[in-house]
Amino acid sequence: MQPTKELIDELYREQVEKARQMSPASRLRVGLQLFSLTSRLMADGIRARFPDADDHRVQAILREQLALIRRREERQ
């Protein structure tokens, strides 16, 4: 069973309300945690695609991907 648009919208509103109630320091901490998790997941994906890449190469590819994402966001 797929979630309805109404349910998705309600969950989003709840998340926004929780974020509004957080202190700026808490929001920053959560943002950094999310970025760290995302970076680790991206690095794992890179390792899966490039199994022979050492840590230095994985980090270089990760930086390239993040730069590409940043450029795309700046164009929007």
CSV table of N, CA, C and O in Angstrom, one decimal:
chain,number,residue,atom,x,y,z
A,1,MET,N,0.8,-1.2,0.0
A,1,MET,CA,0.0,0.0,0.0
A,1,MET,C,0.9,1.2,0.0
A,1,MET,O,1.8,1.4,0.8
A,2,GLN,N,0.6,2.1,-0.9
A,2,GLN,CA,1.4,3.4,-1.1
A,2,GLN,C,0.8,4.4,-0.2
A,2,GLN,O,-0.4,4.5,0.0
A,3,PRO,N,1.7,5.3,0.4
A,3,PRO,CA,1.2,6.4,1.3
A,3,PRO,C,0.5,7.4,0.4
A,3,PRO,O,0.9,7.6,-0.8
A,4,THR,N,-0.6,8.0,0.9
A,4,THR,CA,-1.3,9.0,0.1
A,4,THR,C,-0.6,10.3,0.2
A,4,THR,O,0.3,10.6,1.0
A,5,LYS,N,-0.9,11.2,-0.8
A,5,LYS,CA,-0.3,12.5,-0.8
A,5,LYS,C,-0.6,13.3,0.5
A,5,LYS,O,0.2,14.0,1.1
A,6,GLU,N,-1.8,13.1,1.0
A,6,GLU,CA,-2.3,13.7,2.3
A,6,GLU,C,-1.4,13.3,3.4
A,6,GLU,O,-1.0,14.1,4.2
A,7,LEU,N,-1.1,12.0,3.5
A,7,LEU,CA,-0.2,11.5,4.6
A,7,LEU,C,1.2,12.0,4.4
A,7,LEU,O,1.8,12.4,5.4
A,8,ILE,N,1.7,12.0,3.2
A,8,ILE,CA,3.0,12.6,3.0
A,8,ILE,C,3.1,14.0,3.4
A,8,ILE,O,4.0,14.5,4.1
A,9,ASP,N,2.1,14.8,3.0
A,9,ASP,CA,2.0,16.2,3.4
A,9,ASP,C,2.0,16.4,4.9
A,9,ASP,O,2.6,17.3,5.4
A,10,GLU,N,1.2,15.6,5.6
A,10,GLU,CA,1.0,15.7,7.0
A,10,GLU,C,2.4,15.4,7.7
A,10,GLU,O,2.8,16.1,8.6
A,11,LEU,N,3.0,14.3,7.3
A,11,LEU,CA,4.3,14.0,7.8
A,11,LEU,C,5.4,15.1,7.6
A,11,LEU,O,6.1,15.4,8.5
A,12,TYR,N,5.3,15.7,6.4
A,12,TYR,CA,6.2,16.8,6.2
A,12,TYR,C,5.9,18.0,7.1
A,12,TYR,O,6.8,18.6,7.7
A,13,ARG,N,4.7,18.3,7.3
A,13,ARG,CA,4.3,19.4,8.2
A,13,ARG,C,4.8,19.2,9.6
A,13,ARG,O,5.2,20.1,10.3
A,14,GLU,N,4.6,17.9,10.0
A,14,GLU,CA,5.1,17.5,11.4
A,14,GLU,C,6.6,17.7,11.5
A,14,GLU,O,7.1,18.2,12.5
A,15,GLN,N,7.3,17.3,10.5
A,15,GLN,CA,8.8,17.5,10.5
A,15,GLN,C,9.2,19.0,10.5
A,15,GLN,O,10.1,19.4,11.3
A,16,VAL,N,8.5,19.8,9.8
A,16,VAL,CA,8.8,21.2,9.8
A,16,VAL,C,8.5,21.8,11.1
A,16,VAL,O,9.3,22.6,11.7
A,17,GLU,N,7.4,21.4,11.7
A,17,GLU,CA,7.0,22.0,13.1
A,17,GLU,C,8.1,21.6,14.1
A,17,GLU,O,8.5,22.4,14.9
A,18,LYS,N,8.5,20.3,14.1
A,18,LYS,CA,9.5,19.9,15.0
A,18,LYS,C,10.8,20.7,14.8
A,18,LYS,O,11.5,21.1,15.8
A,19,ALA,N,11.2,20.9,13.6
A,19,ALA,CA,12.4,21.7,13.3
A,19,ALA,C,12.3,23.1,13.8
A,19,ALA,O,13.2,23.7,14.3
A,20,ARG,N,11.1,23.7,13.7
A,20,ARG,CA,10.9,25.1,14.2
A,20,ARG,C,11.0,25.2,15.7
A,20,ARG,O,11.4,26.2,16.2
A,21,GLN,N,10.7,24.1,16.3
A,21,GLN,CA,10.8,24.1,17.8
A,21,GLN,C,12.2,23.8,18.3
A,21,GLN,O,12.5,24.0,19.5
A,22,MET,N,13.1,23.4,17.5
A,22,MET,CA,14.5,23.1,17.9
A,22,MET,C,15.3,24.4,18.0
A,22,MET,O,15.0,25.4,17.2
A,23,SER,N,16.3,24.4,18.8
A,23,SER,CA,17.2,25.5,18.9
A,23,SER,C,18.1,25.5,17.6
A,23,SER,O,18.2,24.5,17.0
A,24,PRO,N,18.6,26.7,17.3
A,24,PRO,CA,19.5,26.7,16.1
A,24,PRO,C,20.7,25.7,16.3
A,24,PRO,O,21.1,25.1,15.3
A,25,ALA,N,21.2,25.6,17.5
A,25,ALA,CA,22.3,24.6,17.7
A,25,ALA,C,21.9,23.2,17.4
A,25,ALA,O,22.6,22.4,16.8
A,26,SER,N,20.7,22.9,17.8
A,26,SER,CA,20.2,21.5,17.6
A,26,SER,C,19.9,21.3,16.1
A,26,SER,O,20.2,20.2,15.6
A,27,ARG,N,19.4,22.3,15.4
A,27,ARG,CA,19.2,22.2,13.9
A,27,ARG,C,20.5,22.0,13.2
A,27,ARG,O,20.6,21.2,12.3
A,28,LEU,N,21.5,22.7,13.7
A,28,LEU,CA,22.8,22.6,13.0
A,28,LEU,C,23.4,21.2,13.3
A,28,LEU,O,23.9,20.5,12.4
A,29,ARG,N,23.3,20.7,14.5
A,29,ARG,CA,23.8,19.4,14.9
A,29,ARG,C,23.1,18.3,14.0
A,29,ARG,O,23.7,17.4,13.5
A,30,VAL,N,21.8,18.4,13.9
A,30,VAL,CA,21.0,17.4,13.1
A,30,VAL,C,21.5,17.5,11.6
A,30,VAL,O,21.6,16.5,11.0
A,31,GLY,N,21.6,18.7,11.1
A,31,GLY,CA,22.1,18.9,9.7
A,31,GLY,C,23.4,18.3,9.5
A,31,GLY,O,23.7,17.6,8.5
A,32,LEU,N,24.3,18.5,10.4
A,32,LEU,CA,25.7,17.9,10.3
A,32,LEU,C,25.6,16.4,10.4
A,32,LEU,O,26.3,15.7,9.6
A,33,GLN,N,24.8,15.8,11.2
A,33,GLN,CA,24.6,14.4,11.3
A,33,GLN,C,24.0,13.8,10.0
A,33,GLN,O,24.5,12.8,9.5
A,34,LEU,N,23.1,14.5,9.4
A,34,LEU,CA,22.5,14.0,8.1
A,34,LEU,C,23.5,14.1,7.0
A,34,LEU,O,23.6,13.2,6.2
A,35,PHE,N,24.3,15.2,7.0
A,35,PHE,CA,25.4,15.3,6.0
A,35,PHE,C,26.4,14.1,6.2
A,35,PHE,O,26.8,13.5,5.2
A,36,SER,N,26.8,13.8,7.4
A,36,SER,CA,27.7,12.8,7.7
A,36,SER,C,27.2,11.4,7.2
A,36,SER,O,27.9,10.7,6.5
A,37,LEU,N,25.9,11.2,7.5
A,37,LEU,CA,25.3,9.9,7.1
A,37,LEU,C,25.2,9.8,5.6
A,37,LEU,O,25.6,8.8,5.0
A,38,THR,N,24.8,10.9,5.0
A,38,THR,CA,24.7,10.9,3.5
A,38,THR,C,26.1,10.7,2.9
A,38,THR,O,26.2,9.9,1.9
A,39,SER,N,27.1,11.3,3.4
A,39,SER,CA,28.5,11.2,2.9
A,39,SER,C,28.9,9.7,3.0
A,39,SER,O,29.5,9.2,2.1
A,40,ARG,N,28.7,9.1,4.1
A,40,ARG,CA,29.1,7.7,4.3
A,40,ARG,C,28.3,6.8,3.3
A,40,ARG,O,28.9,5.9,2.7
A,41,LEU,N,27.0,7.0,3.1
A,41,LEU,CA,26.3,6.2,2.2
A,41,LEU,C,26.8,6.4,0.7
A,41,LEU,O,26.9,5.5,0.0
A,42,MET,N,27.1,7.7,0.4
A,42,MET,CA,27.6,7.9,-0.9
A,42,MET,C,29.0,7.2,-1.1
A,42,MET,O,29.3,6.6,-2.2
A,43,ALA,N,29.8,7.3,-0.1
A,43,ALA,CA,31.1,6.6,-0.1
A,43,ALA,C,31.0,5.1,-0.3
A,43,ALA,O,31.7,4.5,-1.1
A,44,ASP,N,30.0,4.6,0.4
A,44,ASP,CA,29.7,3.1,0.3
A,44,ASP,C,29.3,2.8,-1.2
A,44,ASP,O,29.8,1.8,-1.7
A,45,GLY,N,28.5,3.6,-1.8
A,45,GLY,CA,28.1,3.4,-3.1
A,45,GLY,C,29.3,3.5,-4.1
A,45,GLY,O,29.4,2.7,-5.1
A,46,ILE,N,30.2,4.5,-3.8
A,46,ILE,CA,31.3,4.6,-4.7
A,46,ILE,C,32.2,3.4,-4.6
A,46,ILE,O,32.7,2.8,-5.6
A,47,ARG,N,32.4,2.9,-3.3
A,47,ARG,CA,33.2,1.7,-3.2
A,47,ARG,C,32.6,0.5,-3.9
A,47,ARG,O,33.3,-0.4,-4.4
A,48,ALA,N,31.3,0.4,-3.9
A,48,ALA,CA,30.6,-0.7,-4.6
A,48,ALA,C,30.8,-0.6,-6.1
A,48,ALA,O,31.0,-1.6,-6.8
A,49,ARG,N,30.8,0.6,-6.7
A,49,ARG,CA,31.0,0.8,-8.1
A,49,ARG,C,32.5,0.7,-8.5
A,49,ARG,O,32.8,0.4,-9.6
A,50,PHE,N,33.4,1.1,-7.6
A,50,PHE,CA,34.8,1.1,-7.8
A,50,PHE,C,35.5,0.3,-6.8
A,50,PHE,O,36.2,0.8,-5.9
A,51,PRO,N,35.4,-1.0,-6.8
A,51,PRO,CA,36.0,-1.9,-5.7
A,51,PRO,C,37.5,-1.8,-5.5
A,51,PRO,O,38.0,-2.1,-4.5
A,52,ASP,N,38.2,-1.4,-6.6
A,52,ASP,CA,39.6,-1.3,-6.5
A,52,ASP,C,40.1,0.1,-6.0
A,52,ASP,O,41.3,0.3,-5.8
A,53,ALA,N,39.2,1.0,-5.8
A,53,ALA,CA,39.6,2.4,-5.4
A,53,ALA,C,40.0,2.4,-3.9
A,53,ALA,O,39.3,1.8,-3.1
A,54,ASP,N,41.1,3.1,-3.7
A,54,ASP,CA,41.6,3.2,-2.3
A,54,ASP,C,40.8,4.4,-1.6
A,54,ASP,O,40.0,5.0,-2.3
A,55,ASP,N,41.0,4.6,-0.3
A,55,ASP,CA,40.2,5.6,0.4
A,55,ASP,C,40.4,7.0,-0.2
A,55,ASP,O,39.5,7.8,-0.3
A,56,HIS,N,41.7,7.3,-0.6
A,56,HIS,CA,42.0,8.6,-1.2
A,56,HIS,C,41.1,8.8,-2.5
A,56,HIS,O,40.5,9.8,-2.7
A,57,ARG,N,41.0,7.8,-3.3
A,57,ARG,CA,40.3,7.9,-4.6
A,57,ARG,C,38.8,8.0,-4.3
A,57,ARG,O,38.1,8.7,-4.9
A,58,VAL,N,38.3,7.2,-3.3
A,58,VAL,CA,36.9,7.3,-2.9
A,58,VAL,C,36.5,8.7,-2.5
A,58,VAL,O,35.5,9.2,-2.9
A,59,GLN,N,37.4,9.3,-1.7
A,59,GLN,CA,37.1,10.6,-1.2
A,59,GLN,C,37.2,11.6,-2.3
A,59,GLN,O,36.4,12.6,-2.4
A,60,ALA,N,38.1,11.4,-3.3
A,60,ALA,CA,38.1,12.3,-4.5
A,60,ALA,C,36.9,12.3,-5.3
A,60,ALA,O,36.3,13.3,-5.7
A,61,ILE,N,36.4,11.0,-5.5
A,61,ILE,CA,35.1,10.9,-6.3
A,61,ILE,C,34.0,11.5,-5.5
A,61,ILE,O,33.1,12.2,-6.1
A,62,LEU,N,33.9,11.3,-4.2
A,62,LEU,CA,32.9,11.9,-3.4
A,62,LEU,C,32.9,13.4,-3.5
A,62,LEU,O,31.8,14.0,-3.7
A,63,ARG,N,34.1,14.0,-3.4
A,63,ARG,CA,34.1,15.5,-3.6
A,63,ARG,C,33.7,15.9,-4.9
A,63,ARG,O,33.0,16.9,-5.1
A,64,GLU,N,34.0,15.2,-6.0
A,64,GLU,CA,33.5,15.5,-7.3
A,64,GLU,C,32.0,15.4,-7.4
A,64,GLU,O,31.4,16.3,-8.0
A,65,GLN,N,31.4,14.4,-6.8
A,65,GLN,CA,30.0,14.2,-6.8
A,65,GLN,C,29.3,15.4,-6.0
A,65,GLN,O,28.3,15.9,-6.5
A,66,LEU,N,29.8,15.7,-4.9
A,66,LEU,CA,29.3,16.8,-4.1
A,66,LEU,C,29.4,18.2,-4.8
A,66,LEU,O,28.4,19.0,-4.8
A,67,ALA,N,30.5,18.4,-5.6
A,67,ALA,CA,30.6,19.6,-6.4
A,67,ALA,C,29.6,19.6,-7.5
A,67,ALA,O,29.0,20.7,-7.8
A,68,LEU,N,29.4,18.5,-8.1
A,68,LEU,CA,28.3,18.4,-9.2
A,68,LEU,C,27.0,18.7,-8.6
A,68,LEU,O,26.2,19.5,-9.2
A,69,ILE,N,26.6,18.2,-7.5
A,69,ILE,CA,25.3,18.5,-6.8
A,69,ILE,C,25.2,19.9,-6.5
A,69,ILE,O,24.2,20.6,-6.8
A,70,ARG,N,26.3,20.5,-6.0
A,70,ARG,CA,26.3,22.0,-5.6
A,70,ARG,C,26.0,22.8,-6.9
A,70,ARG,O,25.3,23.8,-6.9
A,71,ARG,N,26.7,22.5,-8.0
A,71,ARG,CA,26.5,23.2,-9.2
A,71,ARG,C,25.1,23.1,-9.7
A,71,ARG,O,24.5,24.1,-10.2
A,72,ARG,N,24.5,21.9,-9.7
A,72,ARG,CA,23.1,21.8,-10.1
A,72,ARG,C,22.2,22.6,-9.3
A,72,ARG,O,21.2,23.2,-9.8
A,73,GLU,N,22.4,22.6,-8.0
A,73,GLU,CA,21.6,23.4,-7.1
A,73,GLU,C,21.7,24.9,-7.3
A,73,GLU,O,20.7,25.6,-7.3
A,74,GLU,N,22.9,25.3,-7.6
A,74,GLU,CA,23.1,26.8,-7.9
A,74,GLU,C,22.4,27.2,-9.2
A,74,GLU,O,22.0,28.4,-9.3
A,75,ARG,N,22.2,26.3,-10.1
A,75,ARG,CA,21.5,26.6,-11.4
A,75,ARG,C,20.0,26.7,-11.2
A,75,ARG,O,19.3,27.3,-12.1
A,76,GLN,N,19.5,26.1,-10.2
A,76,GLN,CA,18.0,26.1,-10.0
A,76,GLN,C,17.6,27.3,-9.3
A,76,GLN,O,18.1,28.1,-8.7
